mmCIF file with all atom_site columns, C-alpha atoms in Angstrom:
data_model
loop_
_atom_site.group_PDB
_atom_site.id
_atom_site.type_symbol
_atom_site.label_atom_id
_atom_site.label_alt_id
_atom_site.label_comp_id
_atom_site.label_asym_id
_atom_site.label_entity_id
_atom_site.label_seq_id
_atom_site.pdbx_PDB_ins_code
_atom_site.Cartn_x
_atom_site.Cartn_y
_atom_site.Cartn_z
_atom_site.occupancy
_atom_site.B_iso_or_equiv
_atom_site.pdbx_formal_charge
_atom_site.auth_seq_id
_atom_site.auth_comp_id
_atom_site.auth_asym_id
_atom_site.auth_atom_id
_atom_site.pdbx_PDB_model_num
ATOM 1   C CA . UNK U 1 1   ? 49.854 -16.093 -5.821 1.00 42.00 ? 1   UNK U CA 1
ATOM 2   C CA . UNK U 1 2   ? 48.774 -12.104 -5.455 1.00 53.00 ? 2   UNK U CA 1
ATOM 3   C CA . UNK U 1 3   ? 45.943 -11.261 -3.086 1.00 62.00 ? 3   UNK U CA 1
ATOM 4   C CA . UNK U 1 4   ? 42.749 -10.275 -5.104 1.00 81.00 ? 4   UNK U CA 1
ATOM 5   C CA . UNK U 1 5   ? 41.543 -6.472  -3.859 1.00 85.00 ? 5   UNK U CA 1
ATOM 6   C CA . UNK U 1 6   ? 38.394 -4.881  -4.395 1.00 89.00 ? 6   UNK U CA 1
ATOM 7   C CA . UNK U 1 7   ? 38.857 -1.428  -4.994 1.00 91.00 ? 7   UNK U CA 1
ATOM 8   C CA . UNK U 1 8   ? 36.952 0.946   -3.872 1.00 91.00 ? 8   UNK U CA 1
ATOM 9   C CA . UNK U 1 9   ? 36.919 4.870   -4.258 1.00 93.00 ? 9   UNK U CA 1
ATOM 10  C CA . UNK U 1 10  ? 35.688 7.038   -1.266 1.00 91.00 ? 10  UNK U CA 1
ATOM 11  C CA . UNK U 1 11  ? 34.824 10.772  -1.693 1.00 90.00 ? 11  UNK U CA 1
ATOM 12  C CA . UNK U 1 12  ? 36.260 11.436  1.715  1.00 90.00 ? 12  UNK U CA 1
ATOM 13  C CA . UNK U 1 13  ? 39.071 8.971   2.114  1.00 89.00 ? 13  UNK U CA 1
ATOM 14  C CA . UNK U 1 14  ? 42.444 10.856  2.967  1.00 90.00 ? 14  UNK U CA 1
ATOM 15  C CA . UNK U 1 15  ? 44.580 7.908   2.481  1.00 90.00 ? 15  UNK U CA 1
ATOM 16  C CA . UNK U 1 16  ? 44.819 4.104   0.873  1.00 91.00 ? 16  UNK U CA 1
ATOM 17  C CA . UNK U 1 17  ? 42.862 1.612   3.530  1.00 92.00 ? 17  UNK U CA 1
ATOM 18  C CA . UNK U 1 18  ? 42.822 -1.909  3.858  1.00 93.00 ? 18  UNK U CA 1
ATOM 19  C CA . UNK U 1 19  ? 39.856 -3.688  5.383  1.00 91.00 ? 19  UNK U CA 1
ATOM 20  C CA . UNK U 1 20  ? 38.469 -7.348  5.589  1.00 88.00 ? 20  UNK U CA 1
ATOM 21  C CA . UNK U 1 21  ? 35.125 -7.689  5.415  1.00 86.00 ? 21  UNK U CA 1
ATOM 22  C CA . UNK U 1 22  ? 34.253 -9.743  8.338  1.00 84.00 ? 22  UNK U CA 1
ATOM 23  C CA . UNK U 1 23  ? 30.968 -11.427 6.485  1.00 81.00 ? 23  UNK U CA 1
ATOM 24  C CA . UNK U 1 24  ? 33.140 -12.446 3.572  1.00 83.00 ? 24  UNK U CA 1
ATOM 25  C CA . UNK U 1 25  ? 36.559 -12.167 4.178  1.00 85.00 ? 25  UNK U CA 1
ATOM 26  C CA . UNK U 1 26  ? 37.361 -10.323 1.172  1.00 88.00 ? 26  UNK U CA 1
ATOM 27  C CA . UNK U 1 27  ? 39.897 -7.543  0.833  1.00 91.00 ? 27  UNK U CA 1
ATOM 28  C CA . UNK U 1 28  ? 39.040 -4.111  0.120  1.00 90.00 ? 28  UNK U CA 1
ATOM 29  C CA . UNK U 1 29  ? 41.414 -1.345  -0.731 1.00 92.00 ? 29  UNK U CA 1
ATOM 30  C CA . UNK U 1 30  ? 39.490 1.967   -0.196 1.00 93.00 ? 30  UNK U CA 1
ATOM 31  C CA . UNK U 1 31  ? 41.286 4.885   -2.177 1.00 92.00 ? 31  UNK U CA 1
ATOM 32  C CA . UNK U 1 32  ? 40.617 8.719   -2.056 1.00 92.00 ? 32  UNK U CA 1
ATOM 33  C CA . UNK U 1 33  ? 39.056 9.950   -5.124 1.00 91.00 ? 33  UNK U CA 1
ATOM 34  C CA . UNK U 1 34  ? 42.407 10.598  -7.253 1.00 89.00 ? 34  UNK U CA 1
ATOM 35  C CA . UNK U 1 35  ? 45.023 8.682   -5.533 1.00 90.00 ? 35  UNK U CA 1
ATOM 36  C CA . UNK U 1 36  ? 46.967 6.358   -8.445 1.00 92.00 ? 36  UNK U CA 1
ATOM 37  C CA . UNK U 1 37  ? 45.987 2.575   -8.220 1.00 91.00 ? 37  UNK U CA 1
ATOM 38  C CA . UNK U 1 38  ? 48.975 1.131   -9.535 1.00 90.00 ? 38  UNK U CA 1
ATOM 39  C CA . UNK U 1 39  ? 50.872 2.675   -6.276 1.00 91.00 ? 39  UNK U CA 1
ATOM 40  C CA . UNK U 1 40  ? 47.742 1.383   -3.784 1.00 90.00 ? 40  UNK U CA 1
ATOM 41  C CA . UNK U 1 41  ? 47.960 -1.768  -4.973 1.00 90.00 ? 41  UNK U CA 1
ATOM 42  C CA . UNK U 1 42  ? 51.982 -1.938  -4.634 1.00 90.00 ? 42  UNK U CA 1
ATOM 43  C CA . UNK U 1 43  ? 51.059 -0.771  -1.445 1.00 92.00 ? 43  UNK U CA 1
ATOM 44  C CA . UNK U 1 44  ? 48.526 -3.424  -0.284 1.00 89.00 ? 44  UNK U CA 1
ATOM 45  C CA . UNK U 1 45  ? 50.902 -6.203  -2.005 1.00 89.00 ? 45  UNK U CA 1
ATOM 46  C CA . UNK U 1 46  ? 52.766 -5.390  0.876  1.00 91.00 ? 46  UNK U CA 1
ATOM 47  C CA . UNK U 1 47  ? 50.497 -6.029  3.858  1.00 92.00 ? 47  UNK U CA 1
ATOM 48  C CA . UNK U 1 48  ? 49.942 -9.577  3.482  1.00 91.00 ? 48  UNK U CA 1
ATOM 49  C CA . UNK U 1 49  ? 51.079 -10.528 6.994  1.00 91.00 ? 49  UNK U CA 1
ATOM 50  C CA . UNK U 1 50  ? 48.212 -7.925  8.507  1.00 90.00 ? 50  UNK U CA 1
ATOM 51  C CA . UNK U 1 51  ? 45.400 -9.335  5.986  1.00 88.00 ? 51  UNK U CA 1
ATOM 52  C CA . UNK U 1 52  ? 46.550 -12.721 7.051  1.00 86.00 ? 52  UNK U CA 1
ATOM 53  C CA . UNK U 1 53  ? 46.283 -11.847 10.655 1.00 90.00 ? 53  UNK U CA 1
ATOM 54  C CA . UNK U 1 54  ? 42.904 -9.992  10.176 1.00 88.00 ? 54  UNK U CA 1
ATOM 55  C CA . UNK U 1 55  ? 41.640 -13.603 8.170  1.00 84.00 ? 55  UNK U CA 1
ATOM 56  C CA . UNK U 1 56  ? 42.822 -15.622 11.004 1.00 82.00 ? 56  UNK U CA 1
ATOM 57  C CA . UNK U 1 57  ? 40.614 -13.553 13.602 1.00 86.00 ? 57  UNK U CA 1
ATOM 58  C CA . UNK U 1 58  ? 37.442 -14.664 11.330 1.00 85.00 ? 58  UNK U CA 1
ATOM 59  C CA . UNK U 1 59  ? 34.355 -16.886 11.976 1.00 84.00 ? 59  UNK U CA 1
ATOM 60  C CA . UNK U 1 60  ? 35.228 -20.584 11.130 1.00 89.00 ? 60  UNK U CA 1
ATOM 61  C CA . UNK U 1 61  ? 33.348 -21.971 7.932  1.00 91.00 ? 61  UNK U CA 1
ATOM 62  C CA . UNK U 1 62  ? 30.347 -23.852 9.158  1.00 95.00 ? 62  UNK U CA 1
ATOM 63  C CA . UNK U 1 63  ? 29.438 -25.996 6.112  1.00 96.00 ? 63  UNK U CA 1
ATOM 64  C CA . UNK U 1 64  ? 25.906 -27.993 5.942  1.00 97.00 ? 64  UNK U CA 1
ATOM 65  C CA . UNK U 1 65  ? 27.517 -31.410 6.380  1.00 97.00 ? 65  UNK U CA 1
ATOM 66  C CA . UNK U 1 66  ? 26.063 -34.625 7.771  1.00 97.00 ? 66  UNK U CA 1
ATOM 67  C CA . UNK U 1 67  ? 25.799 -34.229 11.820 1.00 97.00 ? 67  UNK U CA 1
ATOM 68  C CA . UNK U 1 68  ? 26.697 -30.423 11.418 1.00 97.00 ? 68  UNK U CA 1
ATOM 69  C CA . UNK U 1 69  ? 24.662 -28.251 14.194 1.00 98.00 ? 69  UNK U CA 1
ATOM 70  C CA . UNK U 1 70  ? 22.449 -25.427 12.277 1.00 98.00 ? 70  UNK U CA 1
ATOM 71  C CA . UNK U 1 71  ? 21.317 -22.842 14.695 1.00 98.00 ? 71  UNK U CA 1
ATOM 72  C CA . UNK U 1 72  ? 17.302 -22.218 14.350 1.00 98.00 ? 72  UNK U CA 1
ATOM 73  C CA . UNK U 1 73  ? 15.846 -19.291 16.082 1.00 98.00 ? 73  UNK U CA 1
ATOM 74  C CA . UNK U 1 74  ? 16.206 -20.457 19.614 1.00 98.00 ? 74  UNK U CA 1
ATOM 75  C CA . UNK U 1 75  ? 17.101 -24.043 18.417 1.00 98.00 ? 75  UNK U CA 1
ATOM 76  C CA . UNK U 1 76  ? 19.619 -26.053 17.358 1.00 98.00 ? 76  UNK U CA 1
ATOM 77  C CA . UNK U 1 77  ? 18.982 -28.754 14.333 1.00 98.00 ? 77  UNK U CA 1
ATOM 78  C CA . UNK U 1 78  ? 21.623 -31.472 13.586 1.00 98.00 ? 78  UNK U CA 1
ATOM 79  C CA . UNK U 1 79  ? 21.734 -32.349 9.731  1.00 98.00 ? 79  UNK U CA 1
ATOM 80  C CA . UNK U 1 80  ? 20.510 -36.036 9.804  1.00 98.00 ? 80  UNK U CA 1
ATOM 81  C CA . UNK U 1 81  ? 21.855 -37.106 6.143  1.00 98.00 ? 81  UNK U CA 1
ATOM 82  C CA . UNK U 1 82  ? 21.764 -40.563 5.161  1.00 96.00 ? 82  UNK U CA 1
ATOM 83  C CA . UNK U 1 83  ? 21.879 -41.600 1.221  1.00 93.00 ? 83  UNK U CA 1
ATOM 84  C CA . UNK U 1 84  ? 18.767 -43.969 2.049  1.00 92.00 ? 84  UNK U CA 1
ATOM 85  C CA . UNK U 1 85  ? 16.593 -40.880 3.333  1.00 95.00 ? 85  UNK U CA 1
ATOM 86  C CA . UNK U 1 86  ? 14.029 -39.242 0.990  1.00 94.00 ? 86  UNK U CA 1
ATOM 87  C CA . UNK U 1 87  ? 16.022 -36.673 -0.524 1.00 94.00 ? 87  UNK U CA 1
ATOM 88  C CA . UNK U 1 88  ? 13.860 -33.552 0.413  1.00 95.00 ? 88  UNK U CA 1
ATOM 89  C CA . UNK U 1 89  ? 14.562 -32.122 3.801  1.00 97.00 ? 89  UNK U CA 1
ATOM 90  C CA . UNK U 1 90  ? 12.512 -33.089 6.287  1.00 97.00 ? 90  UNK U CA 1
ATOM 91  C CA . UNK U 1 91  ? 12.559 -31.439 10.073 1.00 98.00 ? 91  UNK U CA 1
ATOM 92  C CA . UNK U 1 92  ? 11.428 -34.282 12.588 1.00 98.00 ? 92  UNK U CA 1
ATOM 93  C CA . UNK U 1 93  ? 12.136 -33.100 16.190 1.00 98.00 ? 93  UNK U CA 1
ATOM 94  C CA . UNK U 1 94  ? 15.566 -31.177 16.206 1.00 98.00 ? 94  UNK U CA 1
ATOM 95  C CA . UNK U 1 95  ? 16.917 -33.283 13.312 1.00 98.00 ? 95  UNK U CA 1
ATOM 96  C CA . UNK U 1 96  ? 16.882 -32.103 9.561  1.00 98.00 ? 96  UNK U CA 1
ATOM 97  C CA . UNK U 1 97  ? 16.248 -35.400 7.953  1.00 98.00 ? 97  UNK U CA 1
ATOM 98  C CA . UNK U 1 98  ? 17.291 -35.851 4.238  1.00 97.00 ? 98  UNK U CA 1
ATOM 99  C CA . UNK U 1 99  ? 19.157 -37.798 1.591  1.00 96.00 ? 99  UNK U CA 1
ATOM 100 C CA . UNK U 1 100 ? 19.703 -37.967 -1.955 1.00 93.00 ? 100 UNK U CA 1
ATOM 101 C CA . UNK U 1 101 ? 22.885 -37.008 -3.543 1.00 94.00 ? 101 UNK U CA 1
ATOM 102 C CA . UNK U 1 102 ? 25.756 -35.894 -0.762 1.00 94.00 ? 102 UNK U CA 1
ATOM 103 C CA . UNK U 1 103 ? 26.940 -33.104 -3.095 1.00 94.00 ? 103 UNK U CA 1
ATOM 104 C CA . UNK U 1 104 ? 23.885 -31.316 -3.410 1.00 95.00 ? 104 UNK U CA 1
ATOM 105 C CA . UNK U 1 105 ? 23.212 -31.750 0.317  1.00 96.00 ? 105 UNK U CA 1
ATOM 106 C CA . UNK U 1 106 ? 24.347 -28.097 1.210  1.00 96.00 ? 106 UNK U CA 1
ATOM 107 C CA . UNK U 1 107 ? 22.530 -26.171 -1.338 1.00 96.00 ? 107 UNK U CA 1
ATOM 108 C CA . UNK U 1 108 ? 19.223 -27.968 -0.422 1.00 97.00 ? 108 UNK U CA 1
ATOM 109 C CA . UNK U 1 109 ? 19.897 -27.623 3.486  1.00 98.00 ? 109 UNK U CA 1
ATOM 110 C CA . UNK U 1 110 ? 19.819 -23.865 2.628  1.00 98.00 ? 110 UNK U CA 1
ATOM 111 C CA . UNK U 1 111 ? 16.625 -23.863 0.378  1.00 98.00 ? 111 UNK U CA 1
ATOM 112 C CA . UNK U 1 112 ? 15.455 -25.365 3.439  1.00 98.00 ? 112 UNK U CA 1
ATOM 113 C CA . UNK U 1 113 ? 16.397 -22.697 5.673  1.00 98.00 ? 113 UNK U CA 1
ATOM 114 C CA . UNK U 1 114 ? 15.462 -19.688 3.172  1.00 98.00 ? 114 UNK U CA 1
ATOM 115 C CA . UNK U 1 115 ? 12.211 -21.186 3.041  1.00 98.00 ? 115 UNK U CA 1
ATOM 116 C CA . UNK U 1 116 ? 11.504 -21.301 6.831  1.00 98.00 ? 116 UNK U CA 1
ATOM 117 C CA . UNK U 1 117 ? 12.774 -17.916 6.833  1.00 98.00 ? 117 UNK U CA 1
ATOM 118 C CA . UNK U 1 118 ? 10.291 -16.516 4.575  1.00 98.00 ? 118 UNK U CA 1
ATOM 119 C CA . UNK U 1 119 ? 7.214  -18.510 5.888  1.00 98.00 ? 119 UNK U CA 1
ATOM 120 C CA . UNK U 1 120 ? 8.474  -16.989 9.813  1.00 98.00 ? 120 UNK U CA 1
ATOM 121 C CA . UNK U 1 121 ? 9.183  -13.525 8.678  1.00 98.00 ? 121 UNK U CA 1
ATOM 122 C CA . UNK U 1 122 ? 6.205  -13.259 6.918  1.00 98.00 ? 122 UNK U CA 1
ATOM 123 C CA . UNK U 1 123 ? 3.908  -14.448 9.841  1.00 98.00 ? 123 UNK U CA 1
ATOM 124 C CA . UNK U 1 124 ? 5.457  -11.863 12.533 1.00 98.00 ? 124 UNK U CA 1
ATOM 125 C CA . UNK U 1 125 ? 5.489  -9.090  9.689  1.00 98.00 ? 125 UNK U CA 1
ATOM 126 C CA . UNK U 1 126 ? 1.965  -9.292  9.554  1.00 98.00 ? 126 UNK U CA 1
ATOM 127 C CA . UNK U 1 127 ? 1.317  -9.487  13.179 1.00 98.00 ? 127 UNK U CA 1
ATOM 128 C CA . UNK U 1 128 ? 3.671  -6.585  13.747 1.00 98.00 ? 128 UNK U CA 1
ATOM 129 C CA . UNK U 1 129 ? 2.243  -4.612  10.851 1.00 98.00 ? 129 UNK U CA 1
ATOM 130 C CA . UNK U 1 130 ? -1.242 -5.165  12.214 1.00 98.00 ? 130 UNK U CA 1
ATOM 131 C CA . UNK U 1 131 ? 0.066  -4.045  15.816 1.00 97.00 ? 131 UNK U CA 1
ATOM 132 C CA . UNK U 1 132 ? 1.503  -0.853  14.129 1.00 97.00 ? 132 UNK U CA 1
ATOM 133 C CA . UNK U 1 133 ? -1.730 -0.242  11.934 1.00 97.00 ? 133 UNK U CA 1
ATOM 134 C CA . UNK U 1 134 ? -0.166 -0.180  8.437  1.00 97.00 ? 134 UNK U CA 1
ATOM 135 C CA . UNK U 1 135 ? 0.458  -2.297  5.587  1.00 97.00 ? 135 UNK U CA 1
ATOM 136 C CA . UNK U 1 136 ? 2.844  -4.253  3.903  1.00 98.00 ? 136 UNK U CA 1
ATOM 137 C CA . UNK U 1 137 ? 3.043  -4.801  0.127  1.00 97.00 ? 137 UNK U CA 1
ATOM 138 C CA . UNK U 1 138 ? 5.229  -7.971  0.040  1.00 98.00 ? 138 UNK U CA 1
ATOM 139 C CA . UNK U 1 139 ? 8.051  -9.672  1.974  1.00 98.00 ? 139 UNK U CA 1
ATOM 140 C CA . UNK U 1 140 ? 10.885 -11.276 0.734  1.00 98.00 ? 140 UNK U CA 1
ATOM 141 C CA . UNK U 1 141 ? 14.555 -12.753 1.678  1.00 98.00 ? 141 UNK U CA 1
ATOM 142 C CA . UNK U 1 142 ? 18.315 -12.308 0.277  1.00 98.00 ? 142 UNK U CA 1
ATOM 143 C CA . UNK U 1 143 ? 21.413 -12.795 1.102  1.00 97.00 ? 143 UNK U CA 1
ATOM 144 C CA . UNK U 1 144 ? 22.940 -9.059  1.422  1.00 94.00 ? 144 UNK U CA 1
ATOM 145 C CA . UNK U 1 145 ? 25.993 -8.621  3.407  1.00 86.00 ? 145 UNK U CA 1
ATOM 146 C CA . UNK U 1 146 ? 25.445 -5.165  4.566  1.00 83.00 ? 146 UNK U CA 1
ATOM 147 C CA . UNK U 1 147 ? 21.705 -5.182  5.863  1.00 93.00 ? 147 UNK U CA 1
ATOM 148 C CA . UNK U 1 148 ? 19.808 -7.246  7.650  1.00 98.00 ? 148 UNK U CA 1
ATOM 149 C CA . UNK U 1 149 ? 16.544 -6.011  6.537  1.00 98.00 ? 149 UNK U CA 1
ATOM 150 C CA . UNK U 1 150 ? 15.102 -3.209  4.224  1.00 97.00 ? 150 UNK U CA 1
ATOM 151 C CA . UNK U 1 151 ? 11.790 -1.075  3.458  1.00 98.00 ? 151 UNK U CA 1
ATOM 152 C CA . UNK U 1 152 ? 10.741 0.130   0.500  1.00 97.00 ? 152 UNK U CA 1
ATOM 153 C CA . UNK U 1 153 ? 8.588  3.055   -0.164 1.00 95.00 ? 153 UNK U CA 1
ATOM 154 C CA . UNK U 1 154 ? 6.417  1.025   -1.862 1.00 96.00 ? 154 UNK U CA 1
ATOM 155 C CA . UNK U 1 155 ? 5.582  -1.063  1.465  1.00 96.00 ? 155 UNK U CA 1
ATOM 156 C CA . UNK U 1 156 ? 7.894  -4.085  0.345  1.00 98.00 ? 156 UNK U CA 1
ATOM 157 C CA . UNK U 1 157 ? 10.240 -5.188  2.890  1.00 98.00 ? 157 UNK U CA 1
ATOM 158 C CA . UNK U 1 158 ? 12.949 -7.532  2.072  1.00 98.00 ? 158 UNK U CA 1
ATOM 159 C CA . UNK U 1 159 ? 15.353 -9.704  4.835  1.00 98.00 ? 159 UNK U CA 1
ATOM 160 C CA . UNK U 1 160 ? 18.357 -11.552 5.432  1.00 98.00 ? 160 UNK U CA 1
ATOM 161 C CA . UNK U 1 161 ? 17.237 -15.258 5.252  1.00 98.00 ? 161 UNK U CA 1
ATOM 162 C CA . UNK U 1 162 ? 19.849 -15.804 7.788  1.00 98.00 ? 162 UNK U CA 1
ATOM 163 C CA . UNK U 1 163 ? 17.977 -14.160 10.407 1.00 98.00 ? 163 UNK U CA 1
ATOM 164 C CA . UNK U 1 164 ? 16.232 -17.686 10.822 1.00 98.00 ? 164 UNK U CA 1
ATOM 165 C CA . UNK U 1 165 ? 19.727 -18.544 12.336 1.00 98.00 ? 165 UNK U CA 1
ATOM 166 C CA . UNK U 1 166 ? 19.450 -15.719 15.158 1.00 98.00 ? 166 UNK U CA 1
ATOM 167 C CA . UNK U 1 167 ? 18.235 -15.711 18.343 1.00 98.00 ? 167 UNK U CA 1
ATOM 168 C CA . UNK U 1 168 ? 14.178 -15.123 18.302 1.00 98.00 ? 168 UNK U CA 1
ATOM 169 C CA . UNK U 1 169 ? 14.626 -11.843 19.678 1.00 98.00 ? 169 UNK U CA 1
ATOM 170 C CA . UNK U 1 170 ? 16.707 -10.575 16.962 1.00 98.00 ? 170 UNK U CA 1
ATOM 171 C CA . UNK U 1 171 ? 14.847 -11.789 14.326 1.00 98.00 ? 171 UNK U CA 1
ATOM 172 C CA . UNK U 1 172 ? 11.758 -10.059 15.760 1.00 98.00 ? 172 UNK U CA 1
ATOM 173 C CA . UNK U 1 173 ? 13.549 -7.133  16.806 1.00 98.00 ? 173 UNK U CA 1
ATOM 174 C CA . UNK U 1 174 ? 14.476 -6.498  12.853 1.00 98.00 ? 174 UNK U CA 1
ATOM 175 C CA . UNK U 1 175 ? 10.862 -7.121  12.091 1.00 98.00 ? 175 UNK U CA 1
ATOM 176 C CA . UNK U 1 176 ? 9.681  -4.483  14.550 1.00 98.00 ? 176 UNK U CA 1
ATOM 177 C CA . UNK U 1 177 ? 12.586 -2.138  12.842 1.00 98.00 ? 177 UNK U CA 1
ATOM 178 C CA . UNK U 1 178 ? 11.408 -2.550  9.285  1.00 98.00 ? 178 UNK U CA 1
ATOM 179 C CA . UNK U 1 179 ? 7.873  -2.443  9.852  1.00 98.00 ? 179 UNK U CA 1
ATOM 180 C CA . UNK U 1 180 ? 8.268  0.716   11.937 1.00 98.00 ? 180 UNK U CA 1
ATOM 181 C CA . UNK U 1 181 ? 9.861  2.238   8.652  1.00 98.00 ? 181 UNK U CA 1
ATOM 182 C CA . UNK U 1 182 ? 6.281  2.069   7.106  1.00 98.00 ? 182 UNK U CA 1
ATOM 183 C CA . UNK U 1 183 ? 5.315  4.870   9.402  1.00 97.00 ? 183 UNK U CA 1
ATOM 184 C CA . UNK U 1 184 ? 9.157  6.557   9.416  1.00 97.00 ? 184 UNK U CA 1
ATOM 185 C CA . UNK U 1 185 ? 11.224 6.248   6.532  1.00 96.00 ? 185 UNK U CA 1
ATOM 186 C CA . UNK U 1 186 ? 14.033 7.479   8.568  1.00 96.00 ? 186 UNK U CA 1
ATOM 187 C CA . UNK U 1 187 ? 15.789 7.140   11.673 1.00 96.00 ? 187 UNK U CA 1
ATOM 188 C CA . UNK U 1 188 ? 14.145 10.039  13.821 1.00 97.00 ? 188 UNK U CA 1
ATOM 189 C CA . UNK U 1 189 ? 13.550 9.933   17.334 1.00 97.00 ? 189 UNK U CA 1
ATOM 190 C CA . UNK U 1 190 ? 9.477  9.257   16.517 1.00 97.00 ? 190 UNK U CA 1
ATOM 191 C CA . UNK U 1 191 ? 10.887 6.195   14.303 1.00 97.00 ? 191 UNK U CA 1
ATOM 192 C CA . UNK U 1 192 ? 13.045 4.787   17.165 1.00 97.00 ? 192 UNK U CA 1
ATOM 193 C CA . UNK U 1 193 ? 10.275 5.550   19.579 1.00 97.00 ? 193 UNK U CA 1
ATOM 194 C CA . UNK U 1 194 ? 7.882  3.404   17.252 1.00 98.00 ? 194 UNK U CA 1
ATOM 195 C CA . UNK U 1 195 ? 10.346 0.659   16.863 1.00 98.00 ? 195 UNK U CA 1
ATOM 196 C CA . UNK U 1 196 ? 11.125 0.624   20.611 1.00 97.00 ? 196 UNK U CA 1
ATOM 197 C CA . UNK U 1 197 ? 7.660  0.163   21.230 1.00 97.00 ? 197 UNK U CA 1
ATOM 198 C CA . UNK U 1 198 ? 6.730  -2.822  18.642 1.00 98.00 ? 198 UNK U CA 1
ATOM 199 C CA . UNK U 1 199 ? 9.717  -4.330  20.231 1.00 97.00 ? 199 UNK U CA 1
ATOM 200 C CA . UNK U 1 200 ? 9.645  -7.156  22.880 1.00 93.00 ? 200 UNK U CA 1
ATOM 201 C CA . UNK U 1 201 ? 12.776 -6.112  24.342 1.00 94.00 ? 201 UNK U CA 1
ATOM 202 C CA . UNK U 1 202 ? 15.418 -3.329  24.063 1.00 96.00 ? 202 UNK U CA 1
ATOM 203 C CA . UNK U 1 203 ? 16.198 -2.978  20.600 1.00 97.00 ? 203 UNK U CA 1
ATOM 204 C CA . UNK U 1 204 ? 19.955 -2.069  21.988 1.00 97.00 ? 204 UNK U CA 1
ATOM 205 C CA . UNK U 1 205 ? 20.181 -5.696  22.649 1.00 98.00 ? 205 UNK U CA 1
ATOM 206 C CA . UNK U 1 206 ? 19.535 -6.842  19.161 1.00 98.00 ? 206 UNK U CA 1
ATOM 207 C CA . UNK U 1 207 ? 21.795 -4.424  17.952 1.00 97.00 ? 207 UNK U CA 1
ATOM 208 C CA . UNK U 1 208 ? 24.456 -5.858  20.432 1.00 98.00 ? 208 UNK U CA 1
ATOM 209 C CA . UNK U 1 209 ? 23.947 -9.656  19.405 1.00 98.00 ? 209 UNK U CA 1
ATOM 210 C CA . UNK U 1 210 ? 24.213 -8.816  15.785 1.00 97.00 ? 210 UNK U CA 1
ATOM 211 C CA . UNK U 1 211 ? 27.520 -6.628  16.211 1.00 95.00 ? 211 UNK U CA 1
ATOM 212 C CA . UNK U 1 212 ? 28.866 -9.400  18.001 1.00 95.00 ? 212 UNK U CA 1
ATOM 213 C CA . UNK U 1 213 ? 27.610 -12.306 15.920 1.00 96.00 ? 213 UNK U CA 1
ATOM 214 C CA . UNK U 1 214 ? 26.070 -11.287 12.805 1.00 96.00 ? 214 UNK U CA 1
ATOM 215 C CA . UNK U 1 215 ? 29.008 -11.785 10.931 1.00 94.00 ? 215 UNK U CA 1
ATOM 216 C CA . UNK U 1 216 ? 29.235 -15.239 11.883 1.00 95.00 ? 216 UNK U CA 1
ATOM 217 C CA . UNK U 1 217 ? 25.838 -15.940 10.475 1.00 97.00 ? 217 UNK U CA 1
ATOM 218 C CA . UNK U 1 218 ? 27.417 -15.362 6.870  1.00 96.00 ? 218 UNK U CA 1
ATOM 219 C CA . UNK U 1 219 ? 29.567 -18.259 7.309  1.00 95.00 ? 219 UNK U CA 1
ATOM 220 C CA . UNK U 1 220 ? 27.309 -21.003 7.629  1.00 97.00 ? 220 UNK U CA 1
ATOM 221 C CA . UNK U 1 221 ? 26.657 -23.017 4.988  1.00 96.00 ? 221 UNK U CA 1
ATOM 222 C CA . UNK U 1 222 ? 30.640 -22.063 3.608  1.00 90.00 ? 222 UNK U CA 1
ATOM 223 C CA . UNK U 1 223 ? 32.869 -24.593 2.843  1.00 84.00 ? 223 UNK U CA 1
ATOM 224 C CA . UNK U 1 224 ? 36.240 -24.895 4.260  1.00 70.00 ? 224 UNK U CA 1
ATOM 225 C CA . UNK U 1 225 ? 38.953 -23.823 2.012  1.00 58.00 ? 225 UNK U CA 1
#
């Protein structure tokens, strides 16, 4: 079976280049604007050994299964599933207690984490915005691959729900970053100074953590192949 490639043309690309997305494992073939696709695909198909080596270095899938450990801020929760438990996911101390059909367990655990992410991030955004003297029109969560947060000119801020899996200082640093964009819609020195003032720690620490561990957060809830 041939390897599926995501083909992307980039205006500054000078030659065909392969990459493996550490958050998804997808293989991307980047081409110059006028490069012939057929020849590039033939070349890429001959790079399977390199692709396999890159994928071997990816994080392991961490499905939301009975007994699985789930990072939750600075804590770790254990999925305590039993068919006799109530269907709804409930946190009891350091356990996520849930019952119901085993085949829908992963989806229900993820929905619980998404709701908690929205709740926590909404509270922390409101607190940070009050300190900055700005307003935030809306807070939402999604599951983007390429960014942990974004701020629109309308005042709406959107986060990755997977921030709830990261240490609290990383989550709050992301909040400080996005709230600072309510004052500076750029990455100027003034923006970085404000973001650092709103952050509880050096923002470089959270950026370093996300570079080292951020891709691994996208493998929670993913079933083993």
